[in-house]
Coordinates of C-alpha atoms and ligand atoms in Angstrom, one line a residue:
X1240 CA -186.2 -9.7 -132.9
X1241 CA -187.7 -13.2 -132.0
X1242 CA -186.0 -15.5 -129.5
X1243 CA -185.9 -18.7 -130.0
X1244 CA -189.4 -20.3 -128.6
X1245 CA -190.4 -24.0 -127.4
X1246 CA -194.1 -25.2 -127.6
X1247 CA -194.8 -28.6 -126.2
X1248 CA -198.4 -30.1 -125.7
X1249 CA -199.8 -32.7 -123.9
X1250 CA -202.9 -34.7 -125.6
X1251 CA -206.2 -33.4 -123.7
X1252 CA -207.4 -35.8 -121.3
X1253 CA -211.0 -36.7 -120.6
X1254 CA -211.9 -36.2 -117.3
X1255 CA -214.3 -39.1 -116.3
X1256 CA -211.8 -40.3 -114.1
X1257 CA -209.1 -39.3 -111.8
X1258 CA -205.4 -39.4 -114.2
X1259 CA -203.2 -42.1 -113.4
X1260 CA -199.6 -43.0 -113.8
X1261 CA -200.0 -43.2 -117.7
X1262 CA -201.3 -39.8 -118.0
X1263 CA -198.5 -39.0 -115.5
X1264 CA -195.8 -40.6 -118.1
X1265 CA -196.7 -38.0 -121.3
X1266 CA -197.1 -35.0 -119.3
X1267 CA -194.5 -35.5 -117.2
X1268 CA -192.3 -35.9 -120.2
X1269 CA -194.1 -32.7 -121.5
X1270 CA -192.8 -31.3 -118.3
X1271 CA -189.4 -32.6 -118.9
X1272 CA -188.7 -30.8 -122.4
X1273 CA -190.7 -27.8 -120.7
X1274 CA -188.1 -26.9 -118.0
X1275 CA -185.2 -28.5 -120.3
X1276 CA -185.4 -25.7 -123.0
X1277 CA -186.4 -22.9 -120.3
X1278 CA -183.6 -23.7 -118.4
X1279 CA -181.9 -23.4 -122.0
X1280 CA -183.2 -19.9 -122.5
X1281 CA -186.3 -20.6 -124.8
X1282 CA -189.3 -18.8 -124.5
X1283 CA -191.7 -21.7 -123.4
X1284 CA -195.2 -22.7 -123.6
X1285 CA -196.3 -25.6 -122.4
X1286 CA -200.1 -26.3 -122.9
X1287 CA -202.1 -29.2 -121.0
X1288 CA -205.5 -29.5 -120.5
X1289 CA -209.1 -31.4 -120.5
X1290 CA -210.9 -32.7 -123.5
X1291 CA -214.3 -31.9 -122.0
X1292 CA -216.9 -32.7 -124.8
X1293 CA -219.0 -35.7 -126.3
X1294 CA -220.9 -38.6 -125.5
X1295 CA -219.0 -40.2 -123.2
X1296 CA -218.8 -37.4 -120.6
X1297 CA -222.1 -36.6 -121.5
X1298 CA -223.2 -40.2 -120.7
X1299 CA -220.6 -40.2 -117.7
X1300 CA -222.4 -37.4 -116.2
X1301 CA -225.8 -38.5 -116.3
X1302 CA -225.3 -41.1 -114.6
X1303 CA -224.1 -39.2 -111.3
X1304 CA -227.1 -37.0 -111.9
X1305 CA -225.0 -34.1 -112.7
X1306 CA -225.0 -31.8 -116.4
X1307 CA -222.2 -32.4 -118.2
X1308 CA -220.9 -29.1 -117.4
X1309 CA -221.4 -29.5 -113.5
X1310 CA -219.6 -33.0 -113.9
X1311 CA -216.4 -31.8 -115.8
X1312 CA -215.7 -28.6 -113.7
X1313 CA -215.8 -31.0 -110.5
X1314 CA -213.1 -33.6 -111.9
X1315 CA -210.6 -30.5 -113.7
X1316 CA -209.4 -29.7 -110.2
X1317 CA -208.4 -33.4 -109.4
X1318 CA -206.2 -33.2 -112.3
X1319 CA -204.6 -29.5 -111.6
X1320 CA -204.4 -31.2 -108.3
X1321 CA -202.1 -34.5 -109.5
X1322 CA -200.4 -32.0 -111.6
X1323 CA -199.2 -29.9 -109.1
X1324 CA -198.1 -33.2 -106.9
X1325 CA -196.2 -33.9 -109.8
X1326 CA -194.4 -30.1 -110.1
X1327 CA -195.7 -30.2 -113.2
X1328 CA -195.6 -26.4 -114.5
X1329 CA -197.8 -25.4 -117.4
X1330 CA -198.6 -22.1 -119.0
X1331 CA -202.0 -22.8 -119.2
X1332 CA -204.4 -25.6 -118.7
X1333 CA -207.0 -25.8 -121.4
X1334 CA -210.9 -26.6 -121.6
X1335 CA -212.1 -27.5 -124.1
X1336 CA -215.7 -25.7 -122.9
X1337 CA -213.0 -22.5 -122.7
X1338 CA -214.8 -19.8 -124.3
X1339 CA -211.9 -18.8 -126.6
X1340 CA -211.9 -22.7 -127.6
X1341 CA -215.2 -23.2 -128.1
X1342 CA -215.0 -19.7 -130.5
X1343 CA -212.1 -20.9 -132.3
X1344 CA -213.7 -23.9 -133.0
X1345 CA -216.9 -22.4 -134.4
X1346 CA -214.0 -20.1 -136.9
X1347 CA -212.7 -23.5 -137.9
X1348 CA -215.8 -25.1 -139.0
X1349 CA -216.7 -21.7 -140.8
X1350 CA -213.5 -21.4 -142.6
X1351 CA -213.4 -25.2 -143.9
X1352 CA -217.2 -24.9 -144.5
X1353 CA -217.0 -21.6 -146.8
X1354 CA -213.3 -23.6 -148.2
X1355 CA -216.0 -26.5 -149.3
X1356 CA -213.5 -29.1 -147.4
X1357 CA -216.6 -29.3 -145.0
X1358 CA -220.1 -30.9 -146.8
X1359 CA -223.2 -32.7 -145.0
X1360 CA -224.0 -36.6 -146.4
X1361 CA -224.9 -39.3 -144.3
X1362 CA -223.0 -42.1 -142.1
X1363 CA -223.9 -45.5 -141.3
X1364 CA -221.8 -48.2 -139.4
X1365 CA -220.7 -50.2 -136.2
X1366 CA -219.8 -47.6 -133.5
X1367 CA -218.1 -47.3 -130.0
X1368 CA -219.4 -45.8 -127.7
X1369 CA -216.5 -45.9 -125.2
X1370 CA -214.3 -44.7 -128.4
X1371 CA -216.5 -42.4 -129.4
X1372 CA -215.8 -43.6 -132.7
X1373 CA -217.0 -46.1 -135.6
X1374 CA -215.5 -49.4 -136.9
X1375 CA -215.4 -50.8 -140.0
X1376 CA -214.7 -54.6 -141.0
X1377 CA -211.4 -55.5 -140.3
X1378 CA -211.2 -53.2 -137.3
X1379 CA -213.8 -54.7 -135.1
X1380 CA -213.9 -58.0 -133.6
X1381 CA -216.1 -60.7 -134.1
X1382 CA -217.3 -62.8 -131.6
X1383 CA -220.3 -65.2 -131.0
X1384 CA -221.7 -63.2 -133.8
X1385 CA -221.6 -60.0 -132.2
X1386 CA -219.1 -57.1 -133.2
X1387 CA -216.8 -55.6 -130.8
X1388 CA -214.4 -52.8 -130.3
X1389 CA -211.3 -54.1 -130.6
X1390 CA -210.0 -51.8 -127.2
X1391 CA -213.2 -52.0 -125.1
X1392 CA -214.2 -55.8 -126.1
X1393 CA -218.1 -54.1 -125.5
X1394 CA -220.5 -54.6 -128.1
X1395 CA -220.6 -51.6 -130.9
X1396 CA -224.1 -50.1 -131.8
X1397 CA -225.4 -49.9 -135.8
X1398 CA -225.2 -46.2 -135.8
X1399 CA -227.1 -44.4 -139.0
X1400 CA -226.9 -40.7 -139.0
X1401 CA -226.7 -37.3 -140.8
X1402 CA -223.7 -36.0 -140.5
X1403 CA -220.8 -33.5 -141.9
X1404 CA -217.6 -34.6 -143.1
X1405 CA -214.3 -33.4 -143.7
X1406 CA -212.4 -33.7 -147.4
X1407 CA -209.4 -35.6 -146.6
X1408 CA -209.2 -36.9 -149.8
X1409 CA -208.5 -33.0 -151.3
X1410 CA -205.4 -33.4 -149.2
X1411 CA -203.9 -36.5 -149.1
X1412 CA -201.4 -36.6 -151.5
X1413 CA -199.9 -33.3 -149.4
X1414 CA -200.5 -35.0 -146.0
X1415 CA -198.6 -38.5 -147.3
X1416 CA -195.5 -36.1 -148.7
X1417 CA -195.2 -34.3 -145.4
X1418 CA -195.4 -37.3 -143.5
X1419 CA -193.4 -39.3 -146.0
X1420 CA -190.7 -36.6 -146.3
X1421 CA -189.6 -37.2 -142.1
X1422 CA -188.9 -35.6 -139.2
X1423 CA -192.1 -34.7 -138.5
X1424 CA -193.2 -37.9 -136.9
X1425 CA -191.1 -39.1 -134.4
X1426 CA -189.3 -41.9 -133.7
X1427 CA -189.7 -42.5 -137.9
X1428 CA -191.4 -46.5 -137.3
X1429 CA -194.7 -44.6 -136.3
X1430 CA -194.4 -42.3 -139.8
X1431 CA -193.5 -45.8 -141.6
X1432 CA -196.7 -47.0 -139.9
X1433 CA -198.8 -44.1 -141.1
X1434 CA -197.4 -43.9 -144.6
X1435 CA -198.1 -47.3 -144.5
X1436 CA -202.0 -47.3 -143.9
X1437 CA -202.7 -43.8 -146.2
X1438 CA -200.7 -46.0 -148.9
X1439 CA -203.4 -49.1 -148.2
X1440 CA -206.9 -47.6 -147.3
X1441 CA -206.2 -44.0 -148.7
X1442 CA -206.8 -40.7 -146.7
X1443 CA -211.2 -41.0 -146.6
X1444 CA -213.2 -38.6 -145.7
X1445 CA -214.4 -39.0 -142.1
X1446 CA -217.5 -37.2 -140.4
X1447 CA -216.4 -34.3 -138.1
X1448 CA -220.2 -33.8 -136.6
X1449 CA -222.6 -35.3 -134.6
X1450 CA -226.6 -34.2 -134.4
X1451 CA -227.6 -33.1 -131.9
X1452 CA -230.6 -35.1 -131.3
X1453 CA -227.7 -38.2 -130.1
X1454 CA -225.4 -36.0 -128.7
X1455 CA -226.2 -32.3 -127.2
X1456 CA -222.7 -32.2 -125.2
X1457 CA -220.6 -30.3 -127.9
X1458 CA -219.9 -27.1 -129.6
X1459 CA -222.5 -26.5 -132.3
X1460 CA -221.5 -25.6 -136.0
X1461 CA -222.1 -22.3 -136.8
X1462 CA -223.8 -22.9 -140.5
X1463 CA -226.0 -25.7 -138.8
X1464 CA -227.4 -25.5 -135.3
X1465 CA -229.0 -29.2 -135.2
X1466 CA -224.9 -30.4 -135.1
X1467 CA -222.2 -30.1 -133.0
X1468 CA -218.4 -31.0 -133.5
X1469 CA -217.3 -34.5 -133.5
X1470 CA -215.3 -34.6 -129.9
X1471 CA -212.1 -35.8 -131.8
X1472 CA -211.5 -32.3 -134.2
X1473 CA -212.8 -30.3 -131.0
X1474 CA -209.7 -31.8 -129.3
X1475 CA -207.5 -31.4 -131.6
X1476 CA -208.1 -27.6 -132.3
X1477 CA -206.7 -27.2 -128.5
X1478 CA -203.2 -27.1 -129.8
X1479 CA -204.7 -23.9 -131.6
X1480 CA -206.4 -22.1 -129.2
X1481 CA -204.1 -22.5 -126.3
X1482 CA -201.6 -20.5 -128.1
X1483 CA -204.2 -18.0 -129.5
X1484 CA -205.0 -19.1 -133.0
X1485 CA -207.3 -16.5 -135.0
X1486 CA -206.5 -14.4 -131.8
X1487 CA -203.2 -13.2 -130.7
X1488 CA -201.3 -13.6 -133.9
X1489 CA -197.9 -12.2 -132.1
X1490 CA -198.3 -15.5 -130.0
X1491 CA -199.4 -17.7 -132.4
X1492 CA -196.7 -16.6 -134.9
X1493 CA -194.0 -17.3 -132.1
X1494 CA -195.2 -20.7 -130.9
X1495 CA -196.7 -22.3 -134.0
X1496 CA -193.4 -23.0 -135.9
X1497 CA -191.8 -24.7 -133.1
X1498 CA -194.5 -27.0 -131.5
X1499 CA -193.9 -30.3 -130.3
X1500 CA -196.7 -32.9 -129.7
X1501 CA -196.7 -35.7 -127.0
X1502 CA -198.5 -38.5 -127.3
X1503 CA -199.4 -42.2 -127.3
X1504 CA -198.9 -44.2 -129.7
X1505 CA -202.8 -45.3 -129.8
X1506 CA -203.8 -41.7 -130.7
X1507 CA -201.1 -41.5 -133.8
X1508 CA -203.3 -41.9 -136.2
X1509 CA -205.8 -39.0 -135.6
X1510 CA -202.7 -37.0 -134.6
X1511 CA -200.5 -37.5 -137.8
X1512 CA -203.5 -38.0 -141.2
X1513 CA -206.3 -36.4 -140.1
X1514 CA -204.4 -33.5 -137.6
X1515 CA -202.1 -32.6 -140.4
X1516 CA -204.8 -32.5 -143.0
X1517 CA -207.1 -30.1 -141.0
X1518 CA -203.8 -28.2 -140.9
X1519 CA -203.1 -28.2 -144.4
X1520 CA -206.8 -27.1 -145.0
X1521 CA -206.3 -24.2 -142.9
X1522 CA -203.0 -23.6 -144.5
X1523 CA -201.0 -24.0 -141.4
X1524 CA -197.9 -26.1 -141.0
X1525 CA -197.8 -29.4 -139.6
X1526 CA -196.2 -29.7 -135.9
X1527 CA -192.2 -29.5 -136.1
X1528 CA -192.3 -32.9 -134.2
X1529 CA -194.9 -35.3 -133.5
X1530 CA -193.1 -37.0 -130.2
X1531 CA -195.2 -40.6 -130.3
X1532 CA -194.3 -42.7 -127.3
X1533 CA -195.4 -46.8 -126.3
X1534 CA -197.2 -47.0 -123.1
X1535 CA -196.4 -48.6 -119.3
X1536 CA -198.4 -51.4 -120.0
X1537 CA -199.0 -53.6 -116.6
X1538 CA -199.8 -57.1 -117.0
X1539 CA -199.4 -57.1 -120.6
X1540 CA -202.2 -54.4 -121.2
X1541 CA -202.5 -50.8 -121.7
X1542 CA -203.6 -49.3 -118.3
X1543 CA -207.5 -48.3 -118.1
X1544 CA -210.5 -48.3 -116.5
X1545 CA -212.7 -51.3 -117.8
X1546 CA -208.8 -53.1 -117.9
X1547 CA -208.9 -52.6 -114.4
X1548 CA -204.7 -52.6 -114.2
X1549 CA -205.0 -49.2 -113.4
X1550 CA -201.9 -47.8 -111.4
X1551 CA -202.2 -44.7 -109.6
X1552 CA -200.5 -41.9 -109.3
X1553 CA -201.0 -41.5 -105.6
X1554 CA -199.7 -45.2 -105.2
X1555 CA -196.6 -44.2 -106.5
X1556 CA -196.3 -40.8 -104.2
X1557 CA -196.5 -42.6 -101.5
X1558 CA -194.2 -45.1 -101.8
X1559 CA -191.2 -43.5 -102.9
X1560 CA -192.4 -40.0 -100.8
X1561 CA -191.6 -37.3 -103.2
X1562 CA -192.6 -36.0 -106.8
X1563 CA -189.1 -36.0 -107.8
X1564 CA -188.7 -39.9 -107.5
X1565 CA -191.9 -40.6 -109.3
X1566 CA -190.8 -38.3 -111.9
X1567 CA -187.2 -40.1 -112.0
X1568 CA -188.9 -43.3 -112.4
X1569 CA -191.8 -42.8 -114.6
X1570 CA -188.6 -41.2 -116.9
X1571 CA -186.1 -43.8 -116.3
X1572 CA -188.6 -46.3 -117.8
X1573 CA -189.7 -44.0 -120.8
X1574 CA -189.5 -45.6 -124.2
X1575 CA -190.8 -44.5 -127.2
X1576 CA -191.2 -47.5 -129.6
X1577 CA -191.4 -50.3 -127.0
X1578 CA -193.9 -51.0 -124.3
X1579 CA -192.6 -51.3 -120.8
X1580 CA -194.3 -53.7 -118.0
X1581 CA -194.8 -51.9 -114.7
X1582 CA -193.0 -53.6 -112.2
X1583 CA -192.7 -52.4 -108.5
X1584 CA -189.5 -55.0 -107.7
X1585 CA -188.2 -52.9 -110.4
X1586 CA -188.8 -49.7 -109.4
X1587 CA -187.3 -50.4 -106.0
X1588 CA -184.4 -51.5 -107.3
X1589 CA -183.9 -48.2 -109.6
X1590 CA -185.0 -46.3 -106.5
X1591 CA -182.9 -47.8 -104.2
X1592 CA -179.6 -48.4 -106.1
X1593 CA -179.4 -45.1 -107.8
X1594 CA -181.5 -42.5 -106.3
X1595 CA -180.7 -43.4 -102.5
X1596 CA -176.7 -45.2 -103.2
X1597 CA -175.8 -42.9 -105.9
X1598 CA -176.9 -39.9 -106.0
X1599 CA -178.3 -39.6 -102.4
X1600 CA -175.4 -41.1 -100.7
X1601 CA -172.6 -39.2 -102.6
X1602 CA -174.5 -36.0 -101.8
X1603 CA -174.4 -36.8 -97.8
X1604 CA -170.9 -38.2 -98.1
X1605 CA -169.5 -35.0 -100.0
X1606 CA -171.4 -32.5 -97.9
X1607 CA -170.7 -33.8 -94.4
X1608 CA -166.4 -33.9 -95.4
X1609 CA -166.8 -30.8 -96.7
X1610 CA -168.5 -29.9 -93.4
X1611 CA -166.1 -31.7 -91.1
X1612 CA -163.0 -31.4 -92.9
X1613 CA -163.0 -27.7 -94.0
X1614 CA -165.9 -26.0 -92.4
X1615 CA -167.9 -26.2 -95.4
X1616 CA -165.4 -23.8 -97.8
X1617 CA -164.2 -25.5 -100.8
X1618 CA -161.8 -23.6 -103.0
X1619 CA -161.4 -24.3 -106.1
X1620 CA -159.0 -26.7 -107.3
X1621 CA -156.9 -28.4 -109.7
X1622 CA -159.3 -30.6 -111.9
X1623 CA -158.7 -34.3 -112.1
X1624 CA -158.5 -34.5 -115.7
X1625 CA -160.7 -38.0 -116.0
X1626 CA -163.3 -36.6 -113.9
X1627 CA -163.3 -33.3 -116.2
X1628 CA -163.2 -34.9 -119.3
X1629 CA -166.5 -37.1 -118.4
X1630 CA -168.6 -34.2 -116.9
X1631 CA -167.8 -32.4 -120.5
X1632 CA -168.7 -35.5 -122.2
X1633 CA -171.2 -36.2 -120.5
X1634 CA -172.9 -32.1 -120.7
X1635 CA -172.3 -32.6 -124.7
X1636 CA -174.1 -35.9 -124.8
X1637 CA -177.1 -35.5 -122.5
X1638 CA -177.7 -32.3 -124.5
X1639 CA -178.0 -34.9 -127.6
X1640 CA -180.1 -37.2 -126.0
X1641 CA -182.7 -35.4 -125.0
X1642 CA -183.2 -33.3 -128.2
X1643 CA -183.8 -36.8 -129.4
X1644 CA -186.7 -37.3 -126.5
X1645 CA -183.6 -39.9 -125.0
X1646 CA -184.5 -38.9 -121.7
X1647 CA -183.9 -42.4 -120.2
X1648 CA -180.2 -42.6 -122.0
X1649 CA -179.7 -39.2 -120.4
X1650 CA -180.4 -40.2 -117.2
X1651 CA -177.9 -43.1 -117.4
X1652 CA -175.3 -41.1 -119.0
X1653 CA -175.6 -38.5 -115.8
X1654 CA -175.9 -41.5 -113.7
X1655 CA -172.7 -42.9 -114.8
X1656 CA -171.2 -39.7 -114.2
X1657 CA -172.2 -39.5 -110.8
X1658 CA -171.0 -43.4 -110.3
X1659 CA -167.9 -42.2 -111.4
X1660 CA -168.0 -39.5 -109.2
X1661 CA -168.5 -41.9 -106.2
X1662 CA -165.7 -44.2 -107.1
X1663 CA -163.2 -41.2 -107.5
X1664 CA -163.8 -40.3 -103.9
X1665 CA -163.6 -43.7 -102.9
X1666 CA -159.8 -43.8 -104.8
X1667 CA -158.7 -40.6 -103.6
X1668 CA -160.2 -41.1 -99.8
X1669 CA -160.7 -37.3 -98.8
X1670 CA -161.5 -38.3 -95.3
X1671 CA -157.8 -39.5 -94.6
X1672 CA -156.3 -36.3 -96.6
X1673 CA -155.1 -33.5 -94.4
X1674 CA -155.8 -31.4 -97.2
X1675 CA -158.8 -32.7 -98.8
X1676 CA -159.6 -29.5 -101.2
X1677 CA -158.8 -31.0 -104.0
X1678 CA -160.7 -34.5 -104.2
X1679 CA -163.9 -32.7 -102.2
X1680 CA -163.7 -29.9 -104.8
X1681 CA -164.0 -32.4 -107.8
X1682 CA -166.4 -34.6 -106.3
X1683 CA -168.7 -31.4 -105.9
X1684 CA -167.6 -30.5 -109.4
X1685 CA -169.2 -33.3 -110.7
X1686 CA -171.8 -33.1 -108.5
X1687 CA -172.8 -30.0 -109.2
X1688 CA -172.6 -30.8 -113.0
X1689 CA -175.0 -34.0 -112.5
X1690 CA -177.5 -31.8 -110.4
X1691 CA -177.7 -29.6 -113.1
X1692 CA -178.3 -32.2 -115.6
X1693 CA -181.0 -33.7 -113.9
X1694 CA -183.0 -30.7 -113.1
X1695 CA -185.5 -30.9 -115.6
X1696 CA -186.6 -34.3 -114.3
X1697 CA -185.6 -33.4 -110.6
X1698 CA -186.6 -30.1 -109.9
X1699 CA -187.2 -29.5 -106.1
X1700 CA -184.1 -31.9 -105.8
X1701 CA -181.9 -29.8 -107.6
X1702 CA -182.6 -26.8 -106.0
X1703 CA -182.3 -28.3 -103.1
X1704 CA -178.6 -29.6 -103.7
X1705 CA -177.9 -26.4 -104.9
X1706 CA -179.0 -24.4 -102.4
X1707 CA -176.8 -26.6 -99.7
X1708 CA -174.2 -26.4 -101.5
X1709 CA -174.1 -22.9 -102.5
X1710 CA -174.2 -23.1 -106.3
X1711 CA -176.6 -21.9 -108.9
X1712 CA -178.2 -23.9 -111.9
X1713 CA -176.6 -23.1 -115.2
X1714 CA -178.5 -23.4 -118.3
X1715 CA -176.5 -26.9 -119.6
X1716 CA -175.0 -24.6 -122.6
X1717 CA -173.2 -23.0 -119.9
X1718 CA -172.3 -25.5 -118.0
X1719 CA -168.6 -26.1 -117.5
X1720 CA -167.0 -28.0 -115.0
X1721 CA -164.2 -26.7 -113.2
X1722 CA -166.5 -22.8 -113.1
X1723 CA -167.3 -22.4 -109.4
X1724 CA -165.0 -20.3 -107.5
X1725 CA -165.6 -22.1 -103.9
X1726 CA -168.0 -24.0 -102.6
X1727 CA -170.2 -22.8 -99.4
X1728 CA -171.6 -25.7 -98.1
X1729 CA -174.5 -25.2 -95.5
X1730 CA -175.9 -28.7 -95.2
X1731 CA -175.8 -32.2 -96.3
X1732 CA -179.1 -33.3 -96.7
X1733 CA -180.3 -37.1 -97.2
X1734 CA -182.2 -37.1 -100.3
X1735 CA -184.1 -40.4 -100.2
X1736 CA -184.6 -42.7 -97.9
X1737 CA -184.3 -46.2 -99.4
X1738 CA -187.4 -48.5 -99.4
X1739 CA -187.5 -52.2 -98.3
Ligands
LIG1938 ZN1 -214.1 -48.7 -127.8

């Protein structure tokens, strides 16, 4: 019998430069769904990684006087390192110079070779160096009569090559009825948006190889030695290979149907046409989802290196002191079809008023009465209906949200139960009761309901409640409040400490 199985990927980031807080946003949202459906009982894998190849490291690494190889395995434990700062847990962290990758990759090329989708010609054009990538009129940007990339603003170089490409004419009236037909991309604007460009330029042909004689830093073809793969298809083939494509067929077969991509919105294109096409050429599904999301922009811009708006992760650690805030944050702010301006008076204010006042503060309050007035043993009770009603509600609803990638809504909807929560203790004033079982039972009712909700965003923090508190985490299908027995409350610990 097969259980029910969640796949969720993180694009492959290049590692010519330590990750920062917009690489932080997309996997910790990866991370999110991860720990969401395992806590739901799905067999999870959850694949991150580096994209290792191409010019750009190869150029990155020359100029440190290192080889490529020596330059990418010194930056791939910075990022494991962030990673595990921000208790992100992965099943496996790929490289693209894996060897199983580079393998599969070499399969691919000889599968859609011998399929004829693959066939050499010749490529000239204005070309990015940065992108790694060629622009054609209308897509650069023209200025004192020189071309530029439209992201980098650098001058592009006249590029004129051999070179393979891929048939993605052959599949283009497949590719426009998948992507056409919804569901797949999601939120639908960005499949609007793709529809909407196939519909205008058509699906053409691009080149999916490089010689080697410009760029030696890739995985060559296995029907022509004097090529290596383009560093986009290489990249993409990770979502493959990680889950053991042309490998382990039990695992692909179990993972495959239910994968879910996260990424930016500025990779959507290659990601939605040209992905699925490769796909369809290899006679594979698309993705079930394509989860696209708009950035943290800070001053306007997209955060990057030559932008030099760059936040970083580590600035963000260290003010608000734990992984679990900068998760909280980072997912508080997440949107999906709008851009969001970093702003740290913002932040604060999030941090402050509902991590330290709401959530902090009715954890200390609840856990030292329970302490004081009843030695820490809280029986169970007779639910307050209101307060019952709204932790069911609110179970039901943040279940909704975030198989819509809500995650923001859900943390406001847990967050007004927990404000709720606060203002019931504040009516029914425990502290004067002789008998406060019955409001302290409630409060840690809902509590215990909210904790449980926010543990995919919140892990250490919800253990950590639980564990003072003496209750376990329920998978949210189970949850139900008004189902612990008594409470056996050890501690009451002060979650955050506000910042000024
Ligand atoms: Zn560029």
């Amino acid at each position: 019998m097969t259980g029910k199985a969640f796949y969720v990927t993180t694009p492959i980031y290049y590692p010519n430069d330590v990750p920062h807080i917009g690489h932080a946003y997309t996997t910790v949202l990866a991370d999110v769904l991860a720990r969401w459906y395992r806590l739901n009982g799905y067999d999870v894998f959850f694949l991150t990684g580096t994209d290792e190849h191409g010019l750009k490291l190869q150029r990155a690494a020359e100029k440190v006087g290192k080889t490529p190889k020596e330059f990418v395995d010194s930056m791939v434990p910075v990022f494991k390192k962030y990673w595990s700062l921000l208790e992100i847990e992965y099943s496996r962290f790929i490289r693209t110079t894996d060897p199983d990758h580079e393998e599969l990759v070499k399969k691919v090329f000889q599968r859609l070779y011998e399929k004829g989708y693959v066939y050499k010609g010749s490529y000239s054009g204005w070309y990015c160096v940065s992108c790694e990538k060629f622009y054609s009129e209308g897509e650069y940007v023209e200025q004192g009569g020189q071309k530029l990339c439209p992201i980098h603003g650098k001058p592009l170089e006249w590029v004129e090559e051999e070179t393979y490409f891929l048939r993605l004419s052959a599949v283009q009236d497949e590719v426009l009825k998948i992507i056409e037909s919804g569901g797949t991309v999601f939120p639908e604007a960005y499949a609007r948006e793709v529809v909407g460009r196939i519909r205008k330029e058509g699906l053409k042909d691009v080149s999916v190889a490089r010689p080697k004689t410009r760029v030696y830093w890739g995985v060559e073809l296995p029907f022509d030695r004097d090529f290596v793969a383009y560093v986009w298809i290489d990249a993409l083939l990770n979502y493959l290979t990680g889950i053991g494509f042309m490998r382990d067929d039990d695992s692909f077969q179990k993972y495959w149907p239910e994968a879910h991509h996260i990424i930016g919105k500025d990779i959507l294109w290659f990601h939605s046409a040209i992905w699925f096409s490769v796909l369809r050429m290899l006679g594979l599904d698309p993705p079930k989802r394509l989860i696209v999301h708009a950035y943290i922009v800070n001053r306007g811009l997209k955060m990057g290196k030559s932008t030099g708006n760059v936040v970083m992760i580590d600035d963000l650690l260290e003010r608000y002191k734990s992984a679990d805030a900068v998760r909280y944050l980072l997912m508080r702010l997440l949107n999906l079809e709008k851009d969001v301006e970093f702003d740290q008076s913002l932040l604060d204010s999030i941090y402050n008023g509902e991590l330290a006042d709401t959530y902090g503060n009715l954890v200390r309050r609840a856990g030292v009465l329970a302490l004081r007035k009843l030695g820490g043993r809280v029986p169970r009770a007779d639910p307050d209906p209101g307060l019952a009603e709204l932790a069911s509600s609110t179970i039901k609803r943040v279940a909704e949200l975030i198989a819509e990638v809500k995650v923001s809504e859900a943390l406001t909807a847990t967050f007004d139960l927990l404000r709720e929560a606060n203002s019931y203790m504040n009516r029914t004033e425990p502290w004067a009761l002789d008998d406060p079982t019955r409001p302290l039972y409630n409060t840690l009712e809902a509590l215990r309901v909210a904790t449980n909700l926010l543990y995919p965003v919140m892990p250490v923090t919800s253990e950590l409640v639980s564990r003072a508190f003496g209750f376990q985490l329920f998978p949210p299908a189970e949850l139900a409040f008004g189902q612990v027995e008594e409470y056996r409350v050890a501690e009451a610990p002060i979650l955050f400490q506000k910042v000024k």
